[in-house]
PDB file of C-alpha atoms in Angstrom:
ATOM      1  CA  MET A 508       0.000   0.000   0.000  1.00  0.00           C
ATOM      2  CA  THR A 509       1.333   3.453  -0.973  1.00  0.00           C
ATOM      3  CA  PHE A 510       0.733   6.459   1.254  1.00  0.00           C
ATOM      4  CA  SER A 511       0.937  10.139   0.349  1.00  0.00           C
ATOM      5  CA  SER A 512       2.864  12.542   2.573  1.00  0.00           C
ATOM      6  CA  ALA A 513      -0.415  13.812   4.020  1.00  0.00           C
ATOM      7  CA  ASP A 514      -1.493  10.241   4.761  1.00  0.00           C
ATOM      8  CA  LEU A 515       1.762   9.538   6.593  1.00  0.00           C
ATOM      9  CA  VAL A 516       1.409  12.662   8.727  1.00  0.00           C
ATOM     10  CA  SER A 517      -2.202  11.746   9.520  1.00  0.00           C
ATOM     11  CA  LEU A 518      -1.170   8.239  10.588  1.00  0.00           C
ATOM     12  CA  LEU A 519       1.455   9.674  12.930  1.00  0.00           C
ATOM     13  CA  GLN A 520      -0.521  12.520  14.500  1.00  0.00           C
ATOM     14  CA  ASP A 521      -1.872  10.494  17.399  1.00  0.00           C
ATOM     15  CA  LYS A 522       1.536   9.024  18.281  1.00  0.00           C
ATOM     16  CA  LYS A 523       3.649  10.151  21.213  1.00  0.00           C
ATOM     17  CA  ILE A 524       6.933  10.600  19.369  1.00  0.00           C
ATOM     18  CA  LEU A 525      10.365  10.596  20.986  1.00  0.00           C
ATOM     19  CA  LEU A 526      13.401  11.868  19.078  1.00  0.00           C
ATOM     20  CA  LEU A 527      16.765  10.731  20.407  1.00  0.00           C
ATOM     21  CA  SER A 528      20.073  12.335  19.426  1.00  0.00           C
ATOM     22  CA  GLY A 529      23.442  13.309  20.882  1.00  0.00           C
ATOM     23  CA  GLY A 530      24.756  10.235  22.608  1.00  0.00           C
ATOM     24  CA  TRP A 531      28.208   9.542  23.988  1.00  0.00           C
ATOM     25  CA  SER A 532      30.054   8.164  20.970  1.00  0.00           C
ATOM     26  CA  ALA A 533      32.721   9.864  18.885  1.00  0.00           C
ATOM     27  CA  GLU A 534      29.882  10.805  16.519  1.00  0.00           C
ATOM     28  CA  ARG A 535      27.987  12.877  19.106  1.00  0.00           C
ATOM     29  CA  ASN A 536      28.281  16.184  17.233  1.00  0.00           C
ATOM     30  CA  ILE A 537      27.023  14.649  13.989  1.00  0.00           C
ATOM     31  CA  SER A 538      24.131  13.047  15.865  1.00  0.00           C
ATOM     32  CA  ILE A 539      23.160  16.428  17.279  1.00  0.00           C
ATOM     33  CA  LYS A 540      23.005  17.846  13.740  1.00  0.00           C
ATOM     34  CA  SER A 541      20.948  14.878  12.535  1.00  0.00           C
ATOM     35  CA  GLY A 542      18.571  15.298  15.473  1.00  0.00           C
ATOM     36  CA  LEU A 543      18.062  18.997  14.792  1.00  0.00           C
ATOM     37  CA  ALA A 544      17.335  18.339  11.113  1.00  0.00           C
ATOM     38  CA  VAL A 545      14.785  15.642  11.969  1.00  0.00           C
ATOM     39  CA  ALA A 546      13.213  17.846  14.667  1.00  0.00           C
ATOM     40  CA  GLU A 547      12.754  20.645  12.135  1.00  0.00           C
ATOM     41  CA  ALA A 548      11.087  18.209   9.712  1.00  0.00           C
ATOM     42  CA  LEU A 549       8.695  16.993  12.409  1.00  0.00           C
ATOM     43  CA  ALA A 550       7.845  20.582  13.322  1.00  0.00           C
ATOM     44  CA  ARG A 551       7.206  21.509   9.675  1.00  0.00           C
ATOM     45  CA  GLN A 552       4.770  18.598   9.444  1.00  0.00           C
ATOM     46  CA  GLY A 553       2.984  19.650  12.615  1.00  0.00           C
ATOM     47  CA  LEU A 554       3.983  16.563  14.594  1.00  0.00           C
ATOM     48  CA  ILE A 555       4.396  17.176  18.311  1.00  0.00           C
ATOM     49  CA  HIS A 556       7.396  15.331  19.706  1.00  0.00           C
ATOM     50  CA  THR A 557       9.868  15.243  22.569  1.00  0.00           C
ATOM     51  CA  HIS A 558      13.495  15.760  21.544  1.00  0.00           C
ATOM     52  CA  LEU A 559      16.039  14.428  24.034  1.00  0.00           C
ATOM     53  CA  ASP A 560      19.807  14.914  23.970  1.00  0.00           C
ATOM     54  CA  ILE A 561      21.147  11.729  25.562  1.00  0.00           C
ATOM     55  CA  HIS A 562      24.539  11.975  27.290  1.00  0.00           C
ATOM     56  CA  SER A 563      25.107   8.535  28.817  1.00  0.00           C
ATOM     57  CA  GLU A 564      23.950   4.948  28.959  1.00  0.00           C
ATOM     58  CA  ASP A 565      22.555   5.530  32.445  1.00  0.00           C
ATOM     59  CA  GLU A 566      20.463   8.411  31.126  1.00  0.00           C
ATOM     60  CA  ALA A 567      19.225   6.249  28.255  1.00  0.00           C
ATOM     61  CA  ARG A 568      18.107   3.507  30.642  1.00  0.00           C
ATOM     62  CA  LEU A 569      15.966   6.034  32.540  1.00  0.00           C
ATOM     63  CA  LEU A 570      13.845   6.908  29.507  1.00  0.00           C
ATOM     64  CA  SER A 571      10.137   7.142  30.219  1.00  0.00           C
ATOM     65  CA  GLU A 572       7.878   4.395  28.891  1.00  0.00           C
ATOM     66  CA  ASP A 573       5.264   7.009  28.004  1.00  0.00           C
ATOM     67  CA  TYR A 574       6.006   7.034  24.254  1.00  0.00           C
ATOM     68  CA  ASP A 575       4.595   5.145  21.296  1.00  0.00           C
ATOM     69  CA  LEU A 576       7.375   5.676  18.833  1.00  0.00           C
ATOM     70  CA  ALA A 577      11.022   6.742  18.799  1.00  0.00           C
ATOM     71  CA  PHE A 578      13.125   8.168  15.986  1.00  0.00           C
ATOM     72  CA  ILE A 579      16.711   7.140  16.661  1.00  0.00           C
ATOM     73  CA  ALA A 580      19.219   9.711  15.409  1.00  0.00           C
ATOM     74  CA  LEU A 581      22.043   8.366  17.573  1.00  0.00           C
ATOM     75  CA  HIS A 582      25.131   7.406  15.584  1.00  0.00           C
ATOM     76  CA  GLY A 583      27.876   4.966  16.576  1.00  0.00           C
ATOM     77  CA  ARG A 584      28.087   3.372  20.001  1.00  0.00           C
ATOM     78  CA  GLY A 585      24.882   3.584  21.961  1.00  0.00           C
ATOM     79  CA  GLY A 586      22.824   4.233  18.842  1.00  0.00           C
ATOM     80  CA  GLU A 587      23.948   1.671  16.286  1.00  0.00           C
ATOM     81  CA  ASP A 588      25.282  -1.110  18.511  1.00  0.00           C
ATOM     82  CA  GLY A 589      21.884  -2.363  19.687  1.00  0.00           C
ATOM     83  CA  LEU A 590      21.959  -0.736  23.117  1.00  0.00           C
ATOM     84  CA  ILE A 591      19.283   1.936  22.646  1.00  0.00           C
ATOM     85  CA  GLN A 592      17.234  -0.580  20.664  1.00  0.00           C
ATOM     86  CA  GLU A 593      17.347  -3.051  23.569  1.00  0.00           C
ATOM     87  CA  ILE A 594      16.285  -0.308  25.972  1.00  0.00           C
ATOM     88  CA  LEU A 595      13.342   0.717  23.796  1.00  0.00           C
ATOM     89  CA  GLU A 596      12.338  -2.923  23.317  1.00  0.00           C
ATOM     90  CA  SER A 597      12.281  -3.395  27.099  1.00  0.00           C
ATOM     91  CA  LYS A 598       9.902  -0.433  27.374  1.00  0.00           C
ATOM     92  CA  ASN A 599       7.659  -1.628  24.507  1.00  0.00           C
ATOM     93  CA  ILE A 600       8.403   1.498  22.463  1.00  0.00           C
ATOM     94  CA  LYS A 601       8.529   1.021  18.706  1.00  0.00           C
ATOM     95  CA  TYR A 602      11.505   2.654  17.026  1.00  0.00           C
ATOM     96  CA  SER A 603      13.019   3.508  13.680  1.00  0.00           C
ATOM     97  CA  GLY A 604      15.445   1.214  11.917  1.00  0.00           C
ATOM     98  CA  SER A 605      16.858  -2.243  12.511  1.00  0.00           C
ATOM     99  CA  ASP A 606      16.421  -4.323  15.646  1.00  0.00           C
ATOM    100  CA  SER A 607      18.973  -4.634  18.443  1.00  0.00           C
ATOM    101  CA  LYS A 608      20.585  -7.846  17.221  1.00  0.00           C
ATOM    102  CA  SER A 609      21.173  -6.676  13.662  1.00  0.00           C
ATOM    103  CA  CYS A 610      22.466  -3.289  14.848  1.00  0.00           C
ATOM    104  CA  LYS A 611      24.996  -4.986  17.094  1.00  0.00           C
ATOM    105  CA  THR A 612      26.213  -7.192  14.248  1.00  0.00           C
ATOM    106  CA  SER A 613      26.333  -4.365  11.709  1.00  0.00           C
ATOM    107  CA  LEU A 614      28.353  -1.943  13.814  1.00  0.00           C
ATOM    108  CA  ASN A 615      30.987  -4.626  14.346  1.00  0.00           C
ATOM    109  CA  LYS A 616      32.685  -4.541  10.946  1.00  0.00           C
ATOM    110  CA  ILE A 617      34.533  -7.796  11.662  1.00  0.00           C
ATOM    111  CA  GLU A 618      31.401  -9.802  12.460  1.00  0.00           C
ATOM    112  CA  ALA A 619      29.564  -8.329   9.463  1.00  0.00           C
ATOM    113  CA  LYS A 620      32.401  -9.278   7.112  1.00  0.00           C
ATOM    114  CA  LYS A 621      32.466 -12.845   8.461  1.00  0.00           C
ATOM    115  CA  ILE A 622      28.791 -13.223   7.529  1.00  0.00           C
ATOM    116  CA  TRP A 623      29.362 -11.803   4.054  1.00  0.00           C
ATOM    117  CA  ARG A 624      32.364 -14.044   3.522  1.00  0.00           C
ATOM    118  CA  ASP A 625      30.332 -17.110   4.570  1.00  0.00           C
ATOM    119  CA  LEU A 626      27.662 -16.118   2.027  1.00  0.00           C
ATOM    120  CA  LEU A 627      30.316 -15.559  -0.671  1.00  0.00           C
ATOM    121  CA  LEU A 628      29.449 -11.880  -0.907  1.00  0.00           C
ATOM    122  CA  PRO A 629      32.392  -9.751  -2.100  1.00  0.00           C
ATOM    123  CA  THR A 630      34.297  -7.970   0.647  1.00  0.00           C
ATOM    124  CA  PRO A 631      38.032  -7.233   0.938  1.00  0.00           C
ATOM    125  CA  ASP A 632      40.335  -9.759   2.615  1.00  0.00           C
ATOM    126  CA  PHE A 633      40.943  -8.928   6.250  1.00  0.00           C
ATOM    127  CA  ILE A 634      42.702  -9.710   9.489  1.00  0.00           C
ATOM    128  CA  GLU A 635      40.956  -9.548  12.857  1.00  0.00           C
ATOM    129  CA  ILE A 636      42.985  -8.161  15.765  1.00  0.00           C
ATOM    130  CA  LEU A 637      41.557  -8.639  19.246  1.00  0.00           C
ATOM    131  CA  ASP A 638      42.535  -7.356  22.679  1.00  0.00           C
ATOM    132  CA  VAL A 639      44.786  -4.530  21.539  1.00  0.00           C
ATOM    133  CA  GLY A 640      46.860  -3.376  24.464  1.00  0.00           C
ATOM    134  CA  GLN A 641      47.220  -6.858  25.924  1.00  0.00           C
ATOM    135  CA  ALA A 642      50.634  -8.471  26.142  1.00  0.00           C
ATOM    136  CA  GLU A 643      49.901 -10.565  23.072  1.00  0.00           C
ATOM    137  CA  MET A 644      47.365  -9.496  20.467  1.00  0.00           C
ATOM    138  CA  LYS A 645      45.298 -12.216  18.842  1.00  0.00           C
ATOM    139  CA  LEU A 646      45.451 -12.085  15.043  1.00  0.00           C
ATOM    140  CA  LYS A 647      43.230 -14.126  12.793  1.00  0.00           C
ATOM    141  CA  PRO A 648      43.248 -13.830   8.978  1.00  0.00           C
ATOM    142  CA  PHE A 649      40.141 -14.080   6.821  1.00  0.00           C
ATOM    143  CA  LEU A 650      41.533 -14.332   3.318  1.00  0.00           C
ATOM    144  CA  SER A 651      39.988 -15.531   0.080  1.00  0.00           C
ATOM    145  CA  VAL A 652      43.458 -16.360  -1.253  1.00  0.00           C
ATOM    146  CA  GLU A 653      46.804 -17.118   0.317  1.00  0.00           C
ATOM    147  CA  SER A 654      48.259 -13.652   0.816  1.00  0.00           C
ATOM    148  CA  ASP A 655      49.729 -11.325   3.378  1.00  0.00           C
ATOM    149  CA  ILE A 656      47.708  -8.124   3.235  1.00  0.00           C
ATOM    150  CA  THR A 657      50.252  -6.279   5.372  1.00  0.00           C
ATOM    151  CA  ALA A 658      53.234  -7.145   3.152  1.00  0.00           C
ATOM    152  CA  HIS A 659      55.656  -4.279   2.517  1.00  0.00           C
ATOM    153  CA  ASN A 660      54.595  -3.965  -1.132  1.00  0.00           C
ATOM    154  CA  LYS A 661      50.875  -3.720  -0.407  1.00  0.00           C
ATOM    155  CA  SER A 662      48.498  -1.054   0.862  1.00  0.00           C
ATOM    156  CA  TYR A 663      45.970  -1.814   3.580  1.00  0.00           C
ATOM    157  CA  VAL A 664      43.411  -0.102   5.785  1.00  0.00           C
ATOM    158  CA  VAL A 665      43.377  -0.208   9.586  1.00  0.00           C
ATOM    159  CA  LYS A 666      40.147   0.708  11.334  1.00  0.00           C
ATOM    160  CA  PRO A 667      38.435   0.211  14.712  1.00  0.00           C
ATOM    161  CA  ALA A 668      35.867  -2.582  14.486  1.00  0.00           C
ATOM    162  CA  ASN A 669      33.053  -0.649  16.202  1.00  0.00           C
ATOM    163  CA  GLU A 670      33.139   2.960  15.067  1.00  0.00           C
ATOM    164  CA  GLY A 671      31.655   5.220  12.411  1.00  0.00           C
ATOM    165  CA  SER A 672      32.320   8.473  10.535  1.00  0.00           C
ATOM    166  CA  SER A 673      35.790   7.175   9.622  1.00  0.00           C
ATOM    167  CA  PHE A 674      37.172   7.803  13.114  1.00  0.00           C
ATOM    168  CA  GLY A 675      40.461   6.020  13.744  1.00  0.00           C
ATOM    169  CA  ILE A 676      40.997   4.894  10.151  1.00  0.00           C
ATOM    170  CA  SER A 677      44.449   4.855   8.557  1.00  0.00           C
ATOM    171  CA  ILE A 678      45.644   3.784   5.122  1.00  0.00           C
ATOM    172  CA  VAL A 679      49.135   2.326   5.179  1.00  0.00           C
ATOM    173  CA  ARG A 680      50.933   2.356   1.829  1.00  0.00           C
ATOM    174  CA  PRO A 681      54.389   1.079   0.824  1.00  0.00           C
ATOM    175  CA  GLY A 682      56.807   3.551   2.358  1.00  0.00           C
ATOM    176  CA  GLN A 683      54.001   5.604   3.914  1.00  0.00           C
ATOM    177  CA  GLY A 684      52.850   5.030   7.471  1.00  0.00           C
ATOM    178  CA  SER A 685      53.375   1.974   9.624  1.00  0.00           C
ATOM    179  CA  PHE A 686      51.353  -0.909  10.986  1.00  0.00           C
ATOM    180  CA  GLU A 687      52.216   0.103  14.551  1.00  0.00           C
ATOM    181  CA  SER A 688      51.111   3.737  14.239  1.00  0.00           C
ATOM    182  CA  ALA A 689      47.905   2.734  12.455  1.00  0.00           C
ATOM    183  CA  ILE A 690      47.061   0.205  15.182  1.00  0.00           C
ATOM    184  CA  LEU A 691      47.731   2.851  17.829  1.00  0.00           C
ATOM    185  CA  GLU A 692      45.382   5.314  16.114  1.00  0.00           C
ATOM    186  CA  ALA A 693      42.592   2.738  15.809  1.00  0.00           C
ATOM    187  CA  SER A 694      43.082   1.571  19.388  1.00  0.00           C
ATOM    188  CA  HIS A 695      42.022   5.024  20.641  1.00  0.00           C
ATOM    189  CA  TYR A 696      38.496   4.016  19.583  1.00  0.00           C
ATOM    190  CA  ASP A 697      38.292   0.243  20.089  1.00  0.00           C
ATOM    191  CA  SER A 698      40.224  -2.756  21.403  1.00  0.00           C
ATOM    192  CA  SER A 699      39.110  -4.812  18.381  1.00  0.00           C
ATOM    193  CA  ILE A 700      40.673  -3.742  15.104  1.00  0.00           C
ATOM    194  CA  LEU A 701      40.098  -4.645  11.475  1.00  0.00           C
ATOM    195  CA  VAL A 702      43.022  -4.719   9.055  1.00  0.00           C
ATOM    196  CA  GLU A 703      41.630  -4.833   5.532  1.00  0.00           C
ATOM    197  CA  ALA A 704      43.184  -5.119   2.093  1.00  0.00           C
ATOM    198  CA  TYR A 705      43.104  -1.719   0.403  1.00  0.00           C
ATOM    199  CA  VAL A 706      40.984  -1.645  -2.748  1.00  0.00           C
ATOM    200  CA  GLU A 707      41.879   1.025  -5.276  1.00  0.00           C
ATOM    201  CA  GLY A 708      38.754   2.368  -6.941  1.00  0.00           C
ATOM    202  CA  ARG A 709      35.765   4.655  -6.589  1.00  0.00           C
ATOM    203  CA  GLU A 710      33.638   4.917  -3.476  1.00  0.00           C
ATOM    204  CA  LEU A 711      29.929   4.202  -3.895  1.00  0.00           C
ATOM    205  CA  THR A 712      27.120   4.116  -1.372  1.00  0.00           C
ATOM    206  CA  VAL A 713      23.633   2.647  -1.692  1.00  0.00           C
ATOM    207  CA  SER A 714      20.720   3.719   0.510  1.00  0.00           C
ATOM    208  CA  ILE A 715      17.720   1.548   1.370  1.00  0.00           C
ATOM    209  CA  LEU A 716      14.274   2.685   2.560  1.00  0.00           C
ATOM    210  CA  GLY A 717      11.699  -0.012   3.174  1.00  0.00           C
ATOM    211  CA  GLU A 718      12.064  -2.345   0.211  1.00  0.00           C
ATOM    212  CA  GLU A 719      13.323   0.368  -2.131  1.00  0.00           C
ATOM    213  CA  VAL A 720      17.003   0.444  -3.032  1.00  0.00           C
ATOM    214  CA  PHE A 721      17.981   3.913  -4.249  1.00  0.00           C
ATOM    215  CA  HIS A 722      20.376   4.776  -7.044  1.00  0.00           C
ATOM    216  CA  PRO A 723      23.999   4.736  -5.783  1.00  0.00           C
ATOM    217  CA  ILE A 724      25.961   7.882  -5.034  1.00  0.00           C
ATOM    218  CA  HIS A 725      29.534   8.193  -6.273  1.00  0.00           C
ATOM    219  CA  ILE A 726      31.638   9.918  -3.619  1.00  0.00           C
ATOM    220  CA  LYS A 727      34.711  11.804  -4.836  1.00  0.00           C
ATOM    221  CA  PRO A 728      36.441  12.713  -1.556  1.00  0.00           C
ATOM    222  CA  SER A 729      38.576  15.810  -1.207  1.00  0.00           C
ATOM    223  CA  GLY A 730      41.249  13.768   0.577  1.00  0.00           C
ATOM    224  CA  ASP A 731      42.838  10.333   0.288  1.00  0.00           C
ATOM    225  CA  PHE A 732      39.554   8.670   1.186  1.00  0.00           C
ATOM    226  CA  TYR A 733      36.118   9.577   2.550  1.00  0.00           C
ATOM    227  CA  ASP A 734      37.346  10.545   6.004  1.00  0.00           C
ATOM    228  CA  PHE A 735      35.722  12.735   8.655  1.00  0.00           C
ATOM    229  CA  GLU A 736      36.893  15.987   7.038  1.00  0.00           C
ATOM    230  CA  SER A 737      35.641  14.922   3.613  1.00  0.00           C
ATOM    231  CA  LYS A 738      32.271  13.951   5.096  1.00  0.00           C
ATOM    232  CA  TYR A 739      31.508  16.969   7.225  1.00  0.00           C
ATOM    233  CA  ALA A 740      33.752  19.915   6.321  1.00  0.00           C
ATOM    234  CA  GLY A 741      31.840  20.196   3.058  1.00  0.00           C
ATOM    235  CA  VAL A 742      34.869  21.454   1.102  1.00  0.00           C
ATOM    236  CA  GLY A 743      36.082  19.730  -2.035  1.00  0.00           C
ATOM    237  CA  THR A 744      34.147  16.471  -1.781  1.00  0.00           C
ATOM    238  CA  GLU A 745      31.773  15.774  -4.669  1.00  0.00           C
ATOM    239  CA  TYR A 746      28.610  13.672  -4.550  1.00  0.00           C
ATOM    240  CA  LEU A 747      27.495  12.437  -7.943  1.00  0.00           C
ATOM    241  CA  LYS A 748      24.690  10.225  -9.159  1.00  0.00           C
ATOM    242  CA  ALA A 749      26.741   7.145  -9.992  1.00  0.00           C
ATOM    243  CA  ASP A 750      27.242   6.501 -13.684  1.00  0.00           C
ATOM    244  CA  LEU A 751      26.570   2.772 -14.071  1.00  0.00           C
ATOM    245  CA  SER A 752      25.266   0.567 -16.846  1.00  0.00           C
ATOM    246  CA  GLU A 753      21.865  -0.999 -16.276  1.00  0.00           C
ATOM    247  CA  SER A 754      23.424  -4.381 -15.527  1.00  0.00           C
ATOM    248  CA  LYS A 755      25.979  -2.940 -13.078  1.00  0.00           C
ATOM    249  CA  LEU A 756      23.248  -0.878 -11.418  1.00  0.00           C
ATOM    250  CA  GLU A 757      21.163  -3.987 -10.822  1.00  0.00           C
ATOM    251  CA  GLU A 758      24.241  -5.844  -9.594  1.00  0.00           C
ATOM    252  CA  ILE A 759      25.225  -3.293  -6.943  1.00  0.00           C
ATOM    253  CA  LYS A 760      21.601  -2.886  -5.806  1.00  0.00           C
ATOM    254  CA  ASP A 761      21.359  -6.658  -5.392  1.00  0.00           C
ATOM    255  CA  TYR A 762      24.599  -6.776  -3.412  1.00  0.00           C
ATOM    256  CA  ALA A 763      23.393  -3.879  -1.232  1.00  0.00           C
ATOM    257  CA  TRP A 764      20.102  -5.594  -0.441  1.00  0.00           C
ATOM    258  CA  ARG A 765      21.803  -8.918   0.317  1.00  0.00           C
ATOM    259  CA  ALA A 766      24.512  -7.301   2.450  1.00  0.00           C
ATOM    260  CA  PHE A 767      21.849  -5.384   4.395  1.00  0.00           C
ATOM    261  CA  THR A 768      19.338  -8.183   4.922  1.00  0.00           C
ATOM    262  CA  SER A 769      21.962 -10.869   5.601  1.00  0.00           C
ATOM    263  CA  LEU A 770      22.778  -9.001   8.819  1.00  0.00           C
ATOM    264  CA  GLY A 771      19.085  -8.954   9.735  1.00  0.00           C
ATOM    265  CA  CYS A 772      18.761  -5.236   8.981  1.00  0.00           C
ATOM    266  CA  SER A 773      15.453  -3.687   7.985  1.00  0.00           C
ATOM    267  CA  TYR A 774      13.529  -0.491   7.172  1.00  0.00           C
ATOM    268  CA  TRP A 775      16.330   1.957   6.428  1.00  0.00           C
ATOM    269  CA  GLY A 776      20.094   2.056   6.153  1.00  0.00           C
ATOM    270  CA  ARG A 777      23.070   2.499   3.875  1.00  0.00           C
ATOM    271  CA  VAL A 778      25.645   0.120   2.372  1.00  0.00           C
ATOM    272  CA  ASP A 779      29.108   1.383   1.388  1.00  0.00           C
ATOM    273  CA  PHE A 780      31.147  -0.077  -1.471  1.00  0.00           C
ATOM    274  CA  ILE A 781      34.384   0.283  -3.379  1.00  0.00           C
ATOM    275  CA  GLU A 782      34.239  -0.433  -7.101  1.00  0.00           C
ATOM    276  CA  ASP A 783      37.701  -1.604  -8.128  1.00  0.00           C
ATOM    277  CA  LYS A 784      39.413  -0.734 -11.418  1.00  0.00           C
ATOM    278  CA  ASP A 785      38.042  -3.906 -13.019  1.00  0.00           C
ATOM    279  CA  GLY A 786      34.459  -2.932 -12.185  1.00  0.00           C
ATOM    280  CA  ASN A 787      34.058  -5.390  -9.303  1.00  0.00           C
ATOM    281  CA  PHE A 788      32.091  -4.250  -6.249  1.00  0.00           C
ATOM    282  CA  GLN A 789      33.479  -4.812  -2.749  1.00  0.00           C
ATOM    283  CA  ILE A 790      31.182  -4.381   0.287  1.00  0.00           C
ATOM    284  CA  ILE A 791      32.805  -2.244   2.981  1.00  0.00           C
ATOM    285  CA  GLU A 792      30.180  -1.682   5.685  1.00  0.00           C
ATOM    286  CA  VAL A 793      26.526  -1.167   6.599  1.00  0.00           C
ATOM    287  CA  ASN A 794      25.183   1.857   8.464  1.00  0.00           C
ATOM    288  CA  THR A 795      21.950   1.228  10.378  1.00  0.00           C
ATOM    289  CA  VAL A 796      21.445   4.887  11.413  1.00  0.00           C
ATOM    290  CA  PRO A 797      22.752   6.969   8.501  1.00  0.00           C
ATOM    291  CA  GLY A 798      23.410  10.656   8.953  1.00  0.00           C
ATOM    292  CA  MET A 799      20.483  13.001   8.418  1.00  0.00           C
ATOM    293  CA  THR A 800      22.355  16.310   8.243  1.00  0.00           C
ATOM    294  CA  GLU A 801      22.207  18.817   5.401  1.00  0.00           C
ATOM    295  CA  THR A 802      25.225  17.120   3.767  1.00  0.00           C
ATOM    296  CA  SER A 803      24.196  13.521   4.468  1.00  0.00           C
ATOM    297  CA  LEU A 804      24.120  10.856   1.793  1.00  0.00           C
ATOM    298  CA  PHE A 805      20.831   9.165   2.681  1.00  0.00           C
ATOM    299  CA  PRO A 806      18.504  12.124   1.975  1.00  0.00           C
ATOM    300  CA  LYS A 807      20.542  12.893  -1.140  1.00  0.00           C
ATOM    301  CA  ALA A 808      19.986   9.359  -2.461  1.00  0.00           C
ATOM    302  CA  ALA A 809      16.268   9.569  -1.617  1.00  0.00           C
ATOM    303  CA  SER A 810      16.043  12.786  -3.629  1.00  0.00           C
ATOM    304  CA  TYR A 811      16.978  10.765  -6.748  1.00  0.00           C
ATOM    305  CA  ALA A 812      13.673   8.941  -6.243  1.00  0.00           C
ATOM    306  CA  GLY A 813      11.800  12.242  -5.884  1.00  0.00           C
ATOM    307  CA  LEU A 814      11.554  12.187  -2.075  1.00  0.00           C
ATOM    308  CA  LYS A 815      12.037  15.389  -0.102  1.00  0.00           C
ATOM    309  CA  PHE A 816      13.694  15.395   3.327  1.00  0.00           C
ATOM    310  CA  ASP A 817      10.420  15.631   5.256  1.00  0.00           C
ATOM    311  CA  GLN A 818       8.952  12.752   3.262  1.00  0.00           C
ATOM    312  CA  VAL A 819      11.956  10.600   4.127  1.00  0.00           C
ATOM    313  CA  VAL A 820      11.512  11.309   7.848  1.00  0.00           C
ATOM    314  CA  MET A 821       7.791  10.507   7.640  1.00  0.00           C
ATOM    315  CA  LYS A 822       8.450   7.239   5.821  1.00  0.00           C
ATOM    316  CA  ILE A 823      11.098   6.164   8.343  1.00  0.00           C
ATOM    317  CA  LEU A 824       8.656   6.796  11.198  1.00  0.00           C
ATOM    318  CA  HIS A 825       5.826   5.038   9.420  1.00  0.00           C
ATOM    319  CA  LEU A 826       7.985   1.947   8.855  1.00  0.00           C
ATOM    320  CA  ALA A 827       8.743   1.966  12.578  1.00  0.00           C
ATOM    321  CA  CYS A 828       5.038   1.547  13.298  1.00  0.00           C
ATOM    322  CA  LYS A 829       4.919  -1.877  11.619  1.00  0.00           C
TER     323      LYS A 829
END
């Protein structure tokens, strides 16, 4: 059944809506911006809501049960790791986005990649490093071929397993950077670290809303890769409607849907890819609470399908009612 924007607003008018943003992760400032943008959309549509800036897990656990529906605009830990979802589930409050289990799996890039590898979905070779800071780190390779991704003649990416917005990520190239310094940088954000084969190519991202997979966006970062500055400084980075043949468009949409649903995700999210120089797609990660700021990719992708920002917010909330 298809609903107009007016229908969606009408369906939501009798709901006690809670908007959650802020949080205590490294992405707090971005979450605040997402929350403000969503709050403005709700106000424009005449929907009364309560907007809370959450500062800690303890504060989150004290949320009132007197709400019907929550829009989660919390990014990273606390918002995308299943914690806030578990809290809302315990209070019988419906909420936007994926459930607690799938959020927990998705935020952990290592666990997500293991699932994709088991399903033969394309994702770069990787090494799992656990218990950073302990006397002996545990390393476990997950390679599709016999290779050493940290060999001196190869480039690789080091990133914290449970973090977003490119915090703690380093690219180590032959003669540039070191394994040790990259591990140290990532360890500021997590004790579990992913070391991934570097894939040269263009960065693409695919957004999903309900059962609709939007046209991919081609990201041309201002820096070496789509890091925090490229994402949020708004200088130099280009966002283009990806130029893909019909067959390649269907292929990446299929991969996005399978990557998303294989983790148990639902309703809305974003899947990031690298397309290598041979035209092969490699799945990088899934975001279960994409940014909703003025420069965010999700609303931009939705605009390709003719959806305005307010319509996107209404649709996300309506899906949460199911």
